Structure formats: C-alpha cells, structure tokens
Amino acid sequence: MKRQKLIIFPFNGNGIEALDCINGDQYDFIGFVDDDTAKQSSRYEIFDRLVISRYKEAHVLAVPGSPTTFKNRETAINSLSLGAHRFASVIHPSATIGSNVQLGYNCLIMAGVVITSNAELGNHICVLPNTVIHHDVSIHDYTLVGSNVVIAGGTKLGRNCYIGSGSNIINGITIGNSSLIGLGSNVLRDVESHTTIAGNPAVPLKTTIKQPLF
C-alpha cells in the first residue's frame, strides 16, 4: 500500500505527541507547519503554509489548542482553507474504538483512549492519552479532551470546549459550547456555554474571556 504524505499543524505539544500515533505503514510524515517563524527544531522540519499547497496530495492533521487558546481552535483550523478530504484522522494502535462509534475527520485519538458503543465524535476532535469516553456520549466539533478524563454515558459536550486532564464528568449532563473544565474537576451538573469551571465538585469560576489566536 502506498503511504500517504502527512503534514501536522502547528508545531506544538499536541503535534509532537501525534507523531507517536502515526502508523508508519500508512503515513509518510513530511513535517510541521507553523506560522511562528521563530520556532525551530533539530529533529523535525518546520515549514510555512506554502508546503500545504506544494504537496497537494498530502493530508493534514490540524491540532492547535491549549487551555489558553482553545477558543480559537476553529479559527486556526479554518484558516488553512482546506476541504474535508485533505484532513487526516489518526488513531493510536493501542486505542480501543467500540461498536457503532462515529468519528469525524481531523480527529486525533492518542494512546490508551477507550471509546465505547454509540459514542459520536464530530470533526476536529483531539483526545489525549488514557481517556475513557462511555456509551452514547456526543462530542461536538473542535473540542479538545485532556488525558485521563472519564466521560460517563449519555453526556453531551458542546462545540469548541476544553476538558482538562484528570477530570470526571457524570452521566447524562450537557456542557455548553466554548466551556473550559479545569484540571482534575468532578463535573456533576450541566454547564452553561462560555463558562469556566473547576473543583470537586466543579463550580463556575468566571466567564471565558477572549483568547490569543493560537
């Protein structure tokens, strides 16, 4: 089988960790794309955006976002101006994907992740290592889920959220769009959109403010 060329955007922690998820028999990794010309690496090639048009057949895995920039994941990814067919979804071989799971495009599923039956993940989703997503969970586009998170059955995560590592989310609740769940939180009730919560049990801290671009 001919390997597909792969470009990762941007050069960040998510992108570096994504390298461990790539199947070398499937993908030929070209390098990273980043708009910050000051970023350098002795191990990896870092290009400007022109490389995406230079390699028109290459797939792109776009994984921007952190607790301070997550609200702009959608803007950053859409700024690449790529059709759905240009995006890759990468799943670590140790991840377990259950029956009837729906997974969109430009999704990164890292090592040890478990996604059980009937879960639905939209497009541009990033799930960090050892997270468990139970039955009938729905996660909307552009959301990033940290490591060692447990999301109980029937939970609905909104668009463009950030779920901090080590958090636990009780079954059957809804977390609104563009919300931030702090590290190690236990979420026991619905969360309104554009809200930051943290703690055990998690409580609102403040309204999410405008973030820097990437």
PDB file of N, CA and C in Angstrom, residues 134-199:
ATOM      1  N   HIS A 134     -17.549   6.997  27.417  1.00  0.00           N
ATOM      2  CA  HIS A 134     -18.505   5.905  27.541  1.00  0.00           C
ATOM      3  C   HIS A 134     -19.632   5.996  26.508  1.00  0.00           C
ATOM      4  N   HIS A 135     -20.531   5.041  26.609  1.00  0.00           N
ATOM      5  CA  HIS A 135     -21.604   4.853  25.627  1.00  0.00           C
ATOM      6  C   HIS A 135     -22.461   6.103  25.445  1.00  0.00           C
ATOM      7  N   ASP A 136     -22.852   6.335  24.207  1.00  0.00           N
ATOM      8  CA  ASP A 136     -23.827   7.372  23.843  1.00  0.00           C
ATOM      9  C   ASP A 136     -23.390   8.787  24.192  1.00  0.00           C
ATOM     10  N   VAL A 137     -22.101   8.985  24.386  1.00  0.00           N
ATOM     11  CA  VAL A 137     -21.570  10.339  24.551  1.00  0.00           C
ATOM     12  C   VAL A 137     -21.516  11.021  23.190  1.00  0.00           C
ATOM     13  N   SER A 138     -21.804  12.304  23.132  1.00  0.00           N
ATOM     14  CA  SER A 138     -21.613  13.074  21.897  1.00  0.00           C
ATOM     15  C   SER A 138     -20.669  14.238  22.188  1.00  0.00           C
ATOM     16  N   ILE A 139     -19.692  14.412  21.302  1.00  0.00           N
ATOM     17  CA  ILE A 139     -18.704  15.483  21.421  1.00  0.00           C
ATOM     18  C   ILE A 139     -18.732  16.280  20.130  1.00  0.00           C
ATOM     19  N   HIS A 140     -19.050  17.546  20.229  1.00  0.00           N
ATOM     20  CA  HIS A 140     -19.200  18.360  19.032  1.00  0.00           C
ATOM     21  C   HIS A 140     -17.849  18.880  18.519  1.00  0.00           C
ATOM     22  N   ASP A 141     -17.881  19.440  17.323  1.00  0.00           N
ATOM     23  CA  ASP A 141     -16.678  19.841  16.585  1.00  0.00           C
ATOM     24  C   ASP A 141     -15.753  20.741  17.407  1.00  0.00           C
ATOM     25  N   TYR A 142     -14.454  20.582  17.156  1.00  0.00           N
ATOM     26  CA  TYR A 142     -13.376  21.457  17.654  1.00  0.00           C
ATOM     27  C   TYR A 142     -13.087  21.302  19.154  1.00  0.00           C
ATOM     28  N   THR A 143     -13.674  20.321  19.800  1.00  0.00           N
ATOM     29  CA  THR A 143     -13.431  20.147  21.237  1.00  0.00           C
ATOM     30  C   THR A 143     -12.153  19.356  21.482  1.00  0.00           C
ATOM     31  N   LEU A 144     -11.427  19.725  22.542  1.00  0.00           N
ATOM     32  CA  LEU A 144     -10.193  19.061  22.931  1.00  0.00           C
ATOM     33  C   LEU A 144     -10.382  18.464  24.328  1.00  0.00           C
ATOM     34  N   VAL A 145     -10.091  17.158  24.447  1.00  0.00           N
ATOM     35  CA  VAL A 145     -10.261  16.437  25.703  1.00  0.00           C
ATOM     36  C   VAL A 145      -8.885  16.009  26.213  1.00  0.00           C
ATOM     37  N   GLY A 146      -8.556  16.376  27.452  1.00  0.00           N
ATOM     38  CA  GLY A 146      -7.249  16.085  28.017  1.00  0.00           C
ATOM     39  C   GLY A 146      -7.047  14.613  28.333  1.00  0.00           C
ATOM     40  N   SER A 147      -5.944  14.297  28.989  1.00  0.00           N
ATOM     41  CA  SER A 147      -5.603  12.918  29.321  1.00  0.00           C
ATOM     42  C   SER A 147      -6.284  12.484  30.617  1.00  0.00           C
ATOM     43  N   ASN A 148      -6.510  11.158  30.729  1.00  0.00           N
ATOM     44  CA  ASN A 148      -7.078  10.573  31.947  1.00  0.00           C
ATOM     45  C   ASN A 148      -8.406  11.202  32.359  1.00  0.00           C
ATOM     46  N   VAL A 149      -9.198  11.538  31.365  1.00  0.00           N
ATOM     47  CA  VAL A 149     -10.550  12.052  31.593  1.00  0.00           C
ATOM     48  C   VAL A 149     -11.531  10.883  31.501  1.00  0.00           C
ATOM     49  N   VAL A 150     -12.565  10.896  32.322  1.00  0.00           N
ATOM     50  CA  VAL A 150     -13.651   9.932  32.217  1.00  0.00           C
ATOM     51  C   VAL A 150     -14.939  10.694  31.938  1.00  0.00           C
ATOM     52  N   ILE A 151     -15.562  10.365  30.808  1.00  0.00           N
ATOM     53  CA  ILE A 151     -16.823  10.997  30.419  1.00  0.00           C
ATOM     54  C   ILE A 151     -17.891   9.912  30.445  1.00  0.00           C
ATOM     55  N   ALA A 152     -18.822  10.001  31.386  1.00  0.00           N
ATOM     56  CA  ALA A 152     -19.815   8.954  31.583  1.00  0.00           C
ATOM     57  C   ALA A 152     -20.889   8.991  30.495  1.00  0.00           C
ATOM     58  N   GLY A 153     -21.636   7.894  30.406  1.00  0.00           N
ATOM     59  CA  GLY A 153     -22.589   7.685  29.325  1.00  0.00           C
ATOM     60  C   GLY A 153     -23.636   8.772  29.193  1.00  0.00           C
ATOM     61  N   GLY A 154     -23.987   9.063  27.934  1.00  0.00           N
ATOM     62  CA  GLY A 154     -25.055   9.996  27.636  1.00  0.00           C
ATOM     63  C   GLY A 154     -24.711  11.460  27.786  1.00  0.00           C
ATOM     64  N   THR A 155     -23.462  11.760  28.097  1.00  0.00           N
ATOM     65  CA  THR A 155     -23.045  13.159  28.255  1.00  0.00           C
ATOM     66  C   THR A 155     -22.916  13.831  26.896  1.00  0.00           C
ATOM     67  N   LYS A 156     -23.227  15.115  26.841  1.00  0.00           N
ATOM     68  CA  LYS A 156     -23.105  15.887  25.608  1.00  0.00           C
ATOM     69  C   LYS A 156     -22.116  17.033  25.835  1.00  0.00           C
ATOM     70  N   LEU A 157     -21.038  17.020  25.050  1.00  0.00           N
ATOM     71  CA  LEU A 157     -20.059  18.106  25.112  1.00  0.00           C
ATOM     72  C   LEU A 157     -20.286  19.025  23.923  1.00  0.00           C
ATOM     73  N   GLY A 158     -20.330  20.324  24.174  1.00  0.00           N
ATOM     74  CA  GLY A 158     -20.605  21.283  23.120  1.00  0.00           C
ATOM     75  C   GLY A 158     -19.430  21.505  22.185  1.00  0.00           C
ATOM     76  N   ARG A 159     -19.594  22.463  21.342  1.00  0.00           N
ATOM     77  CA  ARG A 159     -18.606  22.823  20.329  1.00  0.00           C
ATOM     78  C   ARG A 159     -17.464  23.634  20.955  1.00  0.00           C
ATOM     79  N   ASN A 160     -16.243  23.304  20.561  1.00  0.00           N
ATOM     80  CA  ASN A 160     -15.081  24.112  20.910  1.00  0.00           C
ATOM     81  C   ASN A 160     -14.869  24.225  22.428  1.00  0.00           C
ATOM     82  N   CYS A 161     -14.975  23.091  23.120  1.00  0.00           N
ATOM     83  CA  CYS A 161     -14.721  23.051  24.557  1.00  0.00           C
ATOM     84  C   CYS A 161     -13.309  22.550  24.838  1.00  0.00           C
ATOM     85  N   TYR A 162     -12.870  22.754  26.072  1.00  0.00           N
ATOM     86  CA  TYR A 162     -11.601  22.189  26.543  1.00  0.00           C
ATOM     87  C   TYR A 162     -11.876  21.491  27.859  1.00  0.00           C
ATOM     88  N   ILE A 163     -11.577  20.175  27.899  1.00  0.00           N
ATOM     89  CA  ILE A 163     -11.794  19.377  29.099  1.00  0.00           C
ATOM     90  C   ILE A 163     -10.425  19.068  29.693  1.00  0.00           C
ATOM     91  N   GLY A 164     -10.131  19.636  30.854  1.00  0.00           N
ATOM     92  CA  GLY A 164      -8.820  19.494  31.466  1.00  0.00           C
ATOM     93  C   GLY A 164      -8.513  18.068  31.889  1.00  0.00           C
ATOM     94  N   SER A 165      -7.247  17.714  31.859  1.00  0.00           N
ATOM     95  CA  SER A 165      -6.803  16.363  32.201  1.00  0.00           C
ATOM     96  C   SER A 165      -7.230  15.983  33.618  1.00  0.00           C
ATOM     97  N   GLY A 166      -7.546  14.693  33.788  1.00  0.00           N
ATOM     98  CA  GLY A 166      -7.915  14.172  35.091  1.00  0.00           C
ATOM     99  C   GLY A 166      -9.322  14.483  35.537  1.00  0.00           C
ATOM    100  N   SER A 167     -10.126  15.056  34.655  1.00  0.00           N
ATOM    101  CA  SER A 167     -11.497  15.404  35.027  1.00  0.00           C
ATOM    102  C   SER A 167     -12.433  14.205  34.902  1.00  0.00           C
ATOM    103  N   ASN A 168     -13.504  14.227  35.671  1.00  0.00           N
ATOM    104  CA  ASN A 168     -14.562  13.224  35.608  1.00  0.00           C
ATOM    105  C   ASN A 168     -15.883  13.935  35.380  1.00  0.00           C
ATOM    106  N   ILE A 169     -16.643  13.450  34.408  1.00  0.00           N
ATOM    107  CA  ILE A 169     -17.911  14.082  34.060  1.00  0.00           C
ATOM    108  C   ILE A 169     -19.022  13.056  34.232  1.00  0.00           C
ATOM    109  N   ILE A 170     -19.993  13.377  35.075  1.00  0.00           N
ATOM    110  CA  ILE A 170     -21.067  12.458  35.400  1.00  0.00           C
ATOM    111  C   ILE A 170     -21.958  12.212  34.177  1.00  0.00           C
ATOM    112  N   ASN A 171     -22.708  11.129  34.228  1.00  0.00           N
ATOM    113  CA  ASN A 171     -23.529  10.731  33.079  1.00  0.00           C
ATOM    114  C   ASN A 171     -24.702  11.679  32.855  1.00  0.00           C
ATOM    115  N   GLY A 172     -25.056  11.817  31.580  1.00  0.00           N
ATOM    116  CA  GLY A 172     -26.304  12.445  31.189  1.00  0.00           C
ATOM    117  C   GLY A 172     -26.373  13.946  31.279  1.00  0.00           C
ATOM    118  N   ILE A 173     -25.241  14.630  31.470  1.00  0.00           N
ATOM    119  CA  ILE A 173     -25.300  16.089  31.559  1.00  0.00           C
ATOM    120  C   ILE A 173     -24.840  16.726  30.250  1.00  0.00           C
ATOM    121  N   THR A 174     -25.041  18.024  30.153  1.00  0.00           N
ATOM    122  CA  THR A 174     -24.669  18.781  28.965  1.00  0.00           C
ATOM    123  C   THR A 174     -23.674  19.868  29.351  1.00  0.00           C
ATOM    124  N   ILE A 175     -22.602  19.968  28.584  1.00  0.00           N
ATOM    125  CA  ILE A 175     -21.620  21.035  28.746  1.00  0.00           C
ATOM    126  C   ILE A 175     -21.718  21.931  27.526  1.00  0.00           C
ATOM    127  N   GLY A 176     -22.000  23.213  27.746  1.00  0.00           N
ATOM    128  CA  GLY A 176     -22.263  24.134  26.652  1.00  0.00           C
ATOM    129  C   GLY A 176     -21.024  24.476  25.839  1.00  0.00           C
ATOM    130  N   ASN A 177     -21.252  25.129  24.726  1.00  0.00           N
ATOM    131  CA  ASN A 177     -20.190  25.494  23.793  1.00  0.00           C
ATOM    132  C   ASN A 177     -19.132  26.387  24.451  1.00  0.00           C
ATOM    133  N   SER A 178     -17.884  26.228  23.995  1.00  0.00           N
ATOM    134  CA  SER A 178     -16.772  27.098  24.382  1.00  0.00           C
ATOM    135  C   SER A 178     -16.565  27.166  25.890  1.00  0.00           C
ATOM    136  N   SER A 179     -16.772  26.046  26.567  1.00  0.00           N
ATOM    137  CA  SER A 179     -16.564  25.997  28.009  1.00  0.00           C
ATOM    138  C   SER A 179     -15.236  25.329  28.331  1.00  0.00           C
ATOM    139  N   LEU A 180     -14.660  25.725  29.460  1.00  0.00           N
ATOM    140  CA  LEU A 180     -13.390  25.183  29.931  1.00  0.00           C
ATOM    141  C   LEU A 180     -13.616  24.467  31.253  1.00  0.00           C
ATOM    142  N   ILE A 181     -13.215  23.193  31.306  1.00  0.00           N
ATOM    143  CA  ILE A 181     -13.269  22.412  32.536  1.00  0.00           C
ATOM    144  C   ILE A 181     -11.852  22.307  33.065  1.00  0.00           C
ATOM    145  N   GLY A 182     -11.602  22.797  34.278  1.00  0.00           N
ATOM    146  CA  GLY A 182     -10.258  22.831  34.828  1.00  0.00           C
ATOM    147  C   GLY A 182      -9.719  21.453  35.165  1.00  0.00           C
ATOM    148  N   LEU A 183      -8.411  21.365  35.328  1.00  0.00           N
ATOM    149  CA  LEU A 183      -7.738  20.114  35.634  1.00  0.00           C
ATOM    150  C   LEU A 183      -8.338  19.439  36.864  1.00  0.00           C
ATOM    151  N   GLY A 184      -8.564  18.123  36.760  1.00  0.00           N
ATOM    152  CA  GLY A 184      -8.985  17.334  37.903  1.00  0.00           C
ATOM    153  C   GLY A 184     -10.353  17.651  38.453  1.00  0.00           C
ATOM    154  N   SER A 185     -11.211  18.226  37.640  1.00  0.00           N
ATOM    155  CA  SER A 185     -12.545  18.610  38.119  1.00  0.00           C
ATOM    156  C   SER A 185     -13.504  17.423  38.114  1.00  0.00           C
ATOM    157  N   ASN A 186     -14.465  17.443  39.023  1.00  0.00           N
ATOM    158  CA  ASN A 186     -15.576  16.499  39.019  1.00  0.00           C
ATOM    159  C   ASN A 186     -16.839  17.271  38.666  1.00  0.00           C
ATOM    160  N   VAL A 187     -17.355  17.000  37.472  1.00  0.00           N
ATOM    161  CA  VAL A 187     -18.477  17.773  36.943  1.00  0.00           C
ATOM    162  C   VAL A 187     -19.762  16.996  37.204  1.00  0.00           C
ATOM    163  N   LEU A 188     -20.658  17.577  38.016  1.00  0.00           N
ATOM    164  CA  LEU A 188     -21.849  16.868  38.480  1.00  0.00           C
ATOM    165  C   LEU A 188     -23.145  17.477  37.973  1.00  0.00           C
ATOM    166  N   ARG A 189     -23.060  18.594  37.256  1.00  0.00           N
ATOM    167  CA  ARG A 189     -24.280  19.221  36.749  1.00  0.00           C
ATOM    168  C   ARG A 189     -23.989  19.917  35.431  1.00  0.00           C
ATOM    169  N   ASP A 190     -25.052  20.300  34.722  1.00  0.00           N
ATOM    170  CA  ASP A 190     -24.912  20.961  33.431  1.00  0.00           C
ATOM    171  C   ASP A 190     -24.058  22.222  33.552  1.00  0.00           C
ATOM    172  N   VAL A 191     -23.368  22.526  32.449  1.00  0.00           N
ATOM    173  CA  VAL A 191     -22.504  23.707  32.384  1.00  0.00           C
ATOM    174  C   VAL A 191     -22.984  24.601  31.254  1.00  0.00           C
ATOM    175  N   GLU A 192     -23.226  25.856  31.542  1.00  0.00           N
ATOM    176  CA  GLU A 192     -23.653  26.792  30.510  1.00  0.00           C
ATOM    177  C   GLU A 192     -22.510  27.089  29.548  1.00  0.00           C
ATOM    178  N   SER A 193     -22.857  27.530  28.349  1.00  0.00           N
ATOM    179  CA  SER A 193     -21.857  27.892  27.347  1.00  0.00           C
ATOM    180  C   SER A 193     -20.972  29.038  27.855  1.00  0.00           C
ATOM    181  N   HIS A 194     -19.742  29.078  27.360  1.00  0.00           N
ATOM    182  CA  HIS A 194     -18.780  30.148  27.651  1.00  0.00           C
ATOM    183  C   HIS A 194     -18.493  30.278  29.148  1.00  0.00           C
ATOM    184  N   THR A 195     -18.397  29.118  29.821  1.00  0.00           N
ATOM    185  CA  THR A 195     -18.176  29.117  31.259  1.00  0.00           C
ATOM    186  C   THR A 195     -16.895  28.365  31.593  1.00  0.00           C
ATOM    187  N   THR A 196     -16.164  28.856  32.583  1.00  0.00           N
ATOM    188  CA  THR A 196     -15.003  28.153  33.127  1.00  0.00           C
ATOM    189  C   THR A 196     -15.386  27.587  34.483  1.00  0.00           C
ATOM    190  N   ILE A 197     -15.184  26.266  34.674  1.00  0.00           N
ATOM    191  CA  ILE A 197     -15.488  25.663  35.957  1.00  0.00           C
ATOM    192  C   ILE A 197     -14.302  24.821  36.414  1.00  0.00           C
ATOM    193  N   ALA A 198     -14.204  24.593  37.698  1.00  0.00           N
ATOM    194  CA  ALA A 198     -13.133  23.766  38.250  1.00  0.00           C
ATOM    195  C   ALA A 198     -13.508  23.368  39.668  1.00  0.00           C
ATOM    196  N   GLY A 199     -12.878  22.306  40.164  1.00  0.00           N
ATOM    197  CA  GLY A 199     -13.041  21.901  41.548  1.00  0.00           C
ATOM    198  C   GLY A 199     -13.756  20.582  41.717  1.00  0.00           C
TER     199      GLY A 199
END
